[in-house]
Short mmCIF file of C-alpha atoms in Angstrom, two decimals:
data_model
loop_
_atom_site.label_atom_id
_atom_site.label_comp_id
_atom_site.label_asym_id
_atom_site.label_seq_id
_atom_site.Cartn_x
_atom_site.Cartn_y
_atom_site.Cartn_z
CA UNK A 808 80.34 -30.21 41.48
CA UNK A 809 79.36 -32.38 44.43
CA UNK A 810 75.88 -31.79 45.84
CA UNK A 811 75.72 -32.04 49.62
CA UNK A 812 72.52 -33.18 51.34
CA UNK A 813 72.00 -30.87 54.34
CA UNK A 814 69.16 -32.94 55.79
CA UNK A 815 68.59 -32.36 59.51
CA UNK A 816 65.11 -33.89 59.71
CA UNK A 817 65.46 -37.29 61.38
CA UNK A 818 61.81 -38.35 61.26
CA UNK A 819 58.54 -37.52 59.57
CA UNK A 820 55.14 -37.20 61.24
CA UNK A 821 52.39 -38.98 59.29
CA UNK A 822 49.05 -37.17 59.52
CA UNK A 823 47.27 -40.36 58.49
CA UNK A 824 44.32 -41.18 56.26
CA UNK A 825 41.80 -39.30 58.40
CA UNK A 826 41.48 -37.64 61.81
CA UNK A 827 38.05 -39.18 62.47
CA UNK A 828 38.27 -42.02 65.00
CA UNK A 829 35.12 -43.65 63.60
CA UNK A 830 36.52 -43.75 60.07
CA UNK A 831 39.88 -44.96 61.39
CA UNK A 832 38.13 -47.85 63.16
CA UNK A 833 36.20 -48.71 59.99
CA UNK A 834 39.36 -48.69 57.86
CA UNK A 835 41.24 -50.70 60.51
CA UNK A 836 38.58 -53.45 60.43
CA UNK A 837 38.45 -53.37 56.62
CA UNK A 838 42.22 -53.80 56.24
CA UNK A 839 42.27 -56.54 58.89
CA UNK A 840 39.53 -58.48 57.08
CA UNK A 841 41.40 -58.16 53.79
CA UNK A 842 44.59 -59.39 55.42
CA UNK A 843 42.98 -62.37 57.15
CA UNK A 844 41.03 -63.55 54.10
CA UNK A 845 42.62 -62.38 50.86
CA UNK A 846 46.34 -62.40 51.76
CA UNK A 847 46.29 -66.16 52.61
CA UNK A 848 44.38 -66.59 49.35
CA UNK A 849 47.30 -65.06 47.46
CA UNK A 850 49.73 -67.49 49.08
CA UNK A 851 47.31 -70.33 48.25
CA UNK A 852 47.47 -69.28 44.58
CA UNK A 853 51.29 -69.47 44.68
CA UNK A 854 51.19 -72.88 46.40
CA UNK A 855 48.61 -74.21 43.94
CA UNK A 856 50.60 -73.16 40.87
CA UNK A 857 53.83 -74.49 42.34
CA UNK A 858 52.36 -77.87 43.31
CA UNK A 859 50.20 -78.68 40.27
CA UNK A 860 52.15 -80.16 37.29
CA UNK A 861 49.26 -79.15 35.03
CA UNK A 862 49.81 -75.44 35.66
CA UNK A 863 53.21 -75.06 34.03
CA UNK A 864 52.19 -72.77 31.14
CA UNK A 865 53.78 -69.29 31.11
CA UNK A 866 50.38 -67.75 31.96
CA UNK A 867 50.38 -69.52 35.34
CA UNK A 868 54.07 -68.86 35.89
CA UNK A 869 53.43 -65.13 35.58
CA UNK A 870 50.21 -65.35 37.62
CA UNK A 871 52.18 -66.91 40.50
CA UNK A 872 54.70 -64.07 40.28
CA UNK A 873 51.87 -61.53 40.25
CA UNK A 874 50.48 -63.05 43.45
CA UNK A 875 53.96 -62.90 45.03
CA UNK A 876 54.51 -59.28 43.97
CA UNK A 877 51.10 -58.17 45.23
CA UNK A 878 51.50 -60.01 48.53
CA UNK A 879 54.91 -58.38 49.01
CA UNK A 880 53.54 -54.99 47.97
CA UNK A 881 50.78 -55.22 50.58
CA UNK A 882 53.39 -55.53 53.36
CA UNK A 883 54.93 -52.12 52.56
CA UNK A 884 52.09 -49.84 53.70
CA UNK A 885 49.23 -51.75 55.34
CA UNK A 886 50.97 -53.25 58.45
CA UNK A 887 52.40 -49.89 59.50
CA UNK A 888 49.03 -48.27 58.81
CA UNK A 889 47.37 -50.76 61.19
CA UNK A 890 49.93 -49.97 63.89
CA UNK A 891 49.48 -46.22 63.40
CA UNK A 892 45.73 -46.53 63.96
CA UNK A 893 46.38 -47.60 67.56
CA UNK A 894 49.38 -45.29 68.14
CA UNK A 895 49.21 -41.80 69.57
CA UNK A 896 52.26 -40.57 67.67
CA UNK A 897 52.53 -41.60 64.03
CA UNK A 898 56.18 -41.13 63.08
CA UNK A 899 58.55 -42.73 60.61
CA UNK A 900 62.30 -42.19 60.53
CA UNK A 901 63.98 -40.51 57.56
CA UNK A 902 65.68 -43.77 56.61
CA UNK A 903 62.46 -45.71 57.14
CA UNK A 904 60.64 -43.27 54.88
CA UNK A 905 63.22 -43.62 52.09
CA UNK A 906 63.17 -47.42 52.47
CA UNK A 907 59.36 -47.53 52.26
CA UNK A 908 59.40 -45.28 49.20
CA UNK A 909 62.04 -47.44 47.50
CA UNK A 910 60.18 -50.74 47.94
CA UNK A 911 56.85 -49.15 47.07
CA UNK A 912 58.11 -48.13 43.63
CA UNK A 913 60.42 -51.12 43.20
CA UNK A 914 57.56 -53.62 43.54
CA UNK A 915 54.99 -51.32 41.93
CA UNK A 916 57.21 -50.72 38.90
CA UNK A 917 57.95 -54.43 38.67
CA UNK A 918 54.24 -55.24 38.72
CA UNK A 919 53.50 -52.73 35.98
CA UNK A 920 56.17 -54.33 33.80
CA UNK A 921 54.81 -57.79 34.69
CA UNK A 922 51.42 -56.78 33.29
CA UNK A 923 53.22 -55.74 30.08
CA UNK A 924 54.88 -59.17 29.95
CA UNK A 925 51.53 -60.90 30.53
CA UNK A 926 50.01 -58.88 27.68
CA UNK A 927 52.88 -59.99 25.42
CA UNK A 928 52.28 -63.59 26.50
CA UNK A 929 48.57 -63.37 25.60
CA UNK A 930 49.36 -61.70 22.28
CA UNK A 931 51.69 -64.52 21.24
CA UNK A 932 49.30 -67.21 22.53
CA UNK A 933 46.25 -65.82 20.70
CA UNK A 934 47.61 -64.04 17.63
CA UNK A 935 50.68 -66.22 16.96
CA UNK A 936 49.78 -69.63 18.45
CA UNK A 937 52.14 -71.62 16.19
CA UNK A 938 55.12 -69.65 17.53
CA UNK A 939 54.03 -69.70 21.18
CA UNK A 940 56.07 -72.67 22.43
CA UNK A 941 59.15 -71.33 20.67
CA UNK A 942 58.89 -67.71 21.81
CA UNK A 943 57.61 -68.31 25.37
CA UNK A 944 60.02 -71.09 26.33
CA UNK A 945 61.16 -71.44 29.98
CA UNK A 946 64.42 -69.58 29.36
CA UNK A 947 62.54 -66.64 27.79
CA UNK A 948 60.09 -66.56 30.71
CA UNK A 949 62.90 -66.36 33.28
CA UNK A 950 64.68 -63.71 31.19
CA UNK A 951 61.49 -61.61 31.08
CA UNK A 952 61.07 -62.07 34.84
CA UNK A 953 64.63 -60.91 35.46
CA UNK A 954 64.10 -57.93 33.15
CA UNK A 955 60.97 -56.74 34.96
CA UNK A 956 62.67 -57.00 38.37
CA UNK A 957 65.63 -55.04 37.00
CA UNK A 958 63.29 -52.49 35.45
CA UNK A 959 61.46 -52.00 38.75
CA UNK A 960 64.78 -51.52 40.55
CA UNK A 961 66.01 -48.91 38.05
CA UNK A 962 62.68 -47.08 38.16
CA UNK A 963 62.78 -46.91 41.96
CA UNK A 964 66.46 -46.15 42.50
CA UNK A 965 66.26 -43.13 40.14
CA UNK A 966 63.64 -41.55 42.40
CA UNK A 967 65.46 -42.38 45.61
CA UNK A 968 68.68 -40.92 44.21
CA UNK A 969 66.92 -37.63 43.44
CA UNK A 970 65.24 -37.43 46.86
CA UNK A 971 68.47 -38.21 48.74
CA UNK A 972 70.00 -35.06 47.21
CA UNK A 973 67.24 -32.85 48.60
CA UNK A 974 67.79 -31.04 51.92
CA UNK A 975 65.08 -31.48 54.59
CA UNK A 976 65.63 -28.88 57.29
CA UNK A 977 62.23 -27.54 58.31
CA UNK A 978 58.67 -28.94 58.34
CA UNK A 979 58.39 -32.69 58.75
CA UNK A 980 54.62 -33.36 58.61
CA UNK A 981 53.58 -35.65 55.74
CA UNK A 982 49.92 -35.24 54.85
CA UNK A 983 49.49 -38.93 54.12
CA UNK A 984 49.52 -42.36 55.79
CA UNK A 985 52.77 -43.46 54.11
CA UNK A 986 55.84 -41.98 52.43
CA UNK A 987 55.44 -41.25 48.74
CA UNK A 988 57.20 -39.01 46.25
CA UNK A 989 54.74 -36.07 45.98
CA UNK A 990 54.44 -35.44 49.73
CA UNK A 991 58.13 -35.96 50.54
CA UNK A 992 59.35 -33.60 47.82
CA UNK A 993 57.09 -30.80 49.08
CA UNK A 994 58.95 -30.80 52.43
CA UNK A 995 62.36 -30.11 50.90
CA UNK A 996 64.03 -26.80 51.82
CA UNK A 997 64.80 -25.83 48.24
CA UNK A 998 63.18 -25.16 44.91
CA UNK A 999 61.89 -28.55 43.70
CA UNK A 1000 60.45 -27.55 40.31
CA UNK A 1001 63.05 -29.45 38.27
CA UNK A 1002 62.90 -32.47 40.57
CA UNK A 1003 59.10 -32.53 40.31
CA UNK A 1004 59.33 -32.52 36.52
CA UNK A 1005 61.81 -35.38 36.61
CA UNK A 1006 59.57 -37.34 38.97
CA UNK A 1007 56.50 -36.76 36.79
CA UNK A 1008 58.52 -37.95 33.80
CA UNK A 1009 59.81 -41.05 35.63
CA UNK A 1010 56.50 -41.95 37.26
CA UNK A 1011 53.72 -40.36 35.28
CA UNK A 1012 54.98 -40.67 31.72
CA UNK A 1013 56.11 -44.28 32.19
CA UNK A 1014 52.77 -45.18 33.78
CA UNK A 1015 50.75 -43.47 31.06
CA UNK A 1016 52.76 -45.00 28.20
CA UNK A 1017 52.50 -48.50 29.72
CA UNK A 1018 48.76 -48.02 30.22
CA UNK A 1019 48.12 -46.84 26.65
CA UNK A 1020 50.38 -49.56 25.27
CA UNK A 1021 48.57 -52.25 27.24
CA UNK A 1022 45.14 -51.04 26.18
CA UNK A 1023 46.26 -50.94 22.54
CA UNK A 1024 47.69 -54.45 22.71
CA UNK A 1025 44.54 -55.89 24.24
CA UNK A 1026 42.43 -54.03 21.67
CA UNK A 1027 44.42 -55.85 18.95
CA UNK A 1028 44.00 -59.17 20.80
CA UNK A 1029 40.25 -58.70 21.28
CA UNK A 1030 39.81 -57.80 17.61
CA UNK A 1031 41.67 -60.99 16.69
CA UNK A 1032 39.45 -63.01 19.05
CA UNK A 1033 36.25 -61.56 17.58
CA UNK A 1034 37.32 -62.67 14.12
CA UNK A 1035 38.23 -66.14 15.33
CA UNK A 1036 35.98 -69.21 15.22
CA UNK A 1037 38.08 -71.49 17.41
CA UNK A 1038 36.73 -73.40 20.40
CA UNK A 1039 38.92 -71.47 22.84
CA UNK A 1040 37.38 -68.14 21.90
CA UNK A 1041 35.33 -67.71 25.08
CA UNK A 1042 38.26 -68.76 27.28
CA UNK A 1043 40.63 -66.32 25.59
CA UNK A 1044 38.04 -63.56 25.85
CA UNK A 1045 37.57 -64.22 29.57
CA UNK A 1046 41.33 -64.17 30.21
CA UNK A 1047 41.88 -60.92 28.31
CA UNK A 1048 38.88 -59.26 29.98
CA UNK A 1049 40.37 -60.14 33.38
CA UNK A 1050 43.73 -58.66 32.36
CA UNK A 1051 42.06 -55.42 31.26
CA UNK A 1052 40.23 -55.16 34.62
CA UNK A 1053 43.53 -55.51 36.50
CA UNK A 1054 45.18 -52.93 34.24
CA UNK A 1055 42.41 -50.42 34.98
CA UNK A 1056 42.61 -51.10 38.73
CA UNK A 1057 46.37 -50.66 38.85
CA UNK A 1058 47.09 -47.93 36.32
CA UNK A 1059 43.98 -45.79 36.90
CA UNK A 1060 44.97 -44.64 40.42
CA UNK A 1061 48.66 -44.43 39.46
CA UNK A 1062 47.87 -42.09 36.55
CA UNK A 1063 45.69 -39.95 38.84
CA UNK A 1064 48.50 -39.62 41.41
CA UNK A 1065 51.64 -39.33 39.29
CA UNK A 1066 50.81 -37.78 35.92
CA UNK A 1067 49.97 -34.30 37.21
CA UNK A 1068 52.09 -31.69 39.06
CA UNK A 1069 52.42 -32.36 42.75
CA UNK A 1070 49.36 -30.44 43.85
CA UNK A 1071 47.27 -31.98 46.63
CA UNK A 1072 43.66 -32.89 45.89
CA UNK A 1073 41.00 -34.02 48.39
CA UNK A 1074 40.74 -37.44 46.71
CA UNK A 1075 44.49 -38.18 46.85
CA UNK A 1076 44.44 -40.12 50.12
CA UNK A 1077 41.44 -42.25 49.17
CA UNK A 1078 42.93 -43.10 45.77
CA UNK A 1079 46.29 -43.89 47.40
CA UNK A 1080 44.55 -46.12 49.96
CA UNK A 1081 42.93 -48.28 47.29
CA UNK A 1082 46.09 -48.21 45.15
CA UNK A 1083 48.48 -49.33 47.90
CA UNK A 1084 46.30 -51.46 50.21
CA UNK A 1085 43.10 -52.81 48.65
CA UNK A 1086 43.82 -53.45 44.95
CA UNK A 1087 47.16 -55.29 45.41
CA UNK A 1088 45.41 -57.90 47.55
CA UNK A 1089 42.53 -58.23 45.11
CA UNK A 1090 44.40 -58.53 41.81
CA UNK A 1091 45.48 -62.21 41.96
CA UNK A 1092 42.09 -63.19 43.40
CA UNK A 1093 40.32 -61.59 40.43
CA UNK A 1094 42.53 -63.57 38.06
CA UNK A 1095 41.85 -66.80 39.96
CA UNK A 1096 38.08 -66.40 40.19
CA UNK A 1097 37.94 -66.10 36.38
CA UNK A 1098 40.35 -68.97 35.68
CA UNK A 1099 38.72 -72.39 35.79
CA UNK A 1100 41.98 -74.38 35.73
CA UNK A 1101 43.40 -72.61 38.80
CA UNK A 1102 40.09 -72.87 40.68
CA UNK A 1103 39.85 -76.62 39.97
CA UNK A 1104 43.46 -77.19 41.01
CA UNK A 1105 42.93 -75.14 44.17
CA UNK A 1106 39.89 -77.22 45.14
CA UNK A 1107 41.90 -80.43 44.67
CA UNK A 1108 44.72 -79.07 46.81
CA UNK A 1109 42.35 -78.00 49.61
CA UNK A 1110 40.37 -81.26 49.54
CA UNK A 1111 43.60 -83.25 49.66
CA UNK A 1112 44.77 -81.39 52.76
CA UNK A 1113 41.35 -81.65 54.40
CA UNK A 1114 41.29 -85.42 53.86
CA UNK A 1115 44.81 -85.69 55.29
#
């Protein structure tokens, strides 16, 4: 039987992060500072990895893709949020809302899978070093990259397909500063219990399983490092510690938002703000600040351009 979408709502009103003008001004300045300083830093990471022949290892290949994903992810929510701070009426069209939701989960899902790939890369490099060049060859790296993009697309399109079948015929106020699954579903003019369960399964369960799997894999890697006496022990430990920090920053807020029934909590907006705006810009920078090779290459690149 064909399901007809009886949507009559053409736009959604975003209630924003806060109604306080002082807090809005503070957040506006904070986001602007992050954009002007850290976003160019992410593009500098990509340029450095692309231009330095010494940074061709899979670790740097995936780090460059992480910087690209996070930079792209930061364009989904933050620019519109900045515009809304200076706008009287904060509205987004129905199609714009669906588009924002799609790219939010497309890139977010892809990044989560990229962290899984990076964990696999570190496992092979540290626990199976003799097989590393064979397993993580260029063809395998590009295949893994294609797989994570495809996985992010499937993850996102499943949610969009479910939402497009929901009728929106009444209230159109979203109690958030962007379009996301929990708030949009609550505005549907029908019983959404089954859809909510499907969304929790698609978002929450996948996020939780990836998180637990990543923590388990790094626990195995760290145990292997502790028992090792090689010269690269401290370097491997630093790299894995950085990866664990990024995993906690990304998956912690996602688990808080998506692994429970869609019931609003006072902390939801703040957690969503850090999850969608602040952390994506910070992730590649955290990797870079703890990676001596990338920092050295970046200094050479900057000094070369300054001299020119």
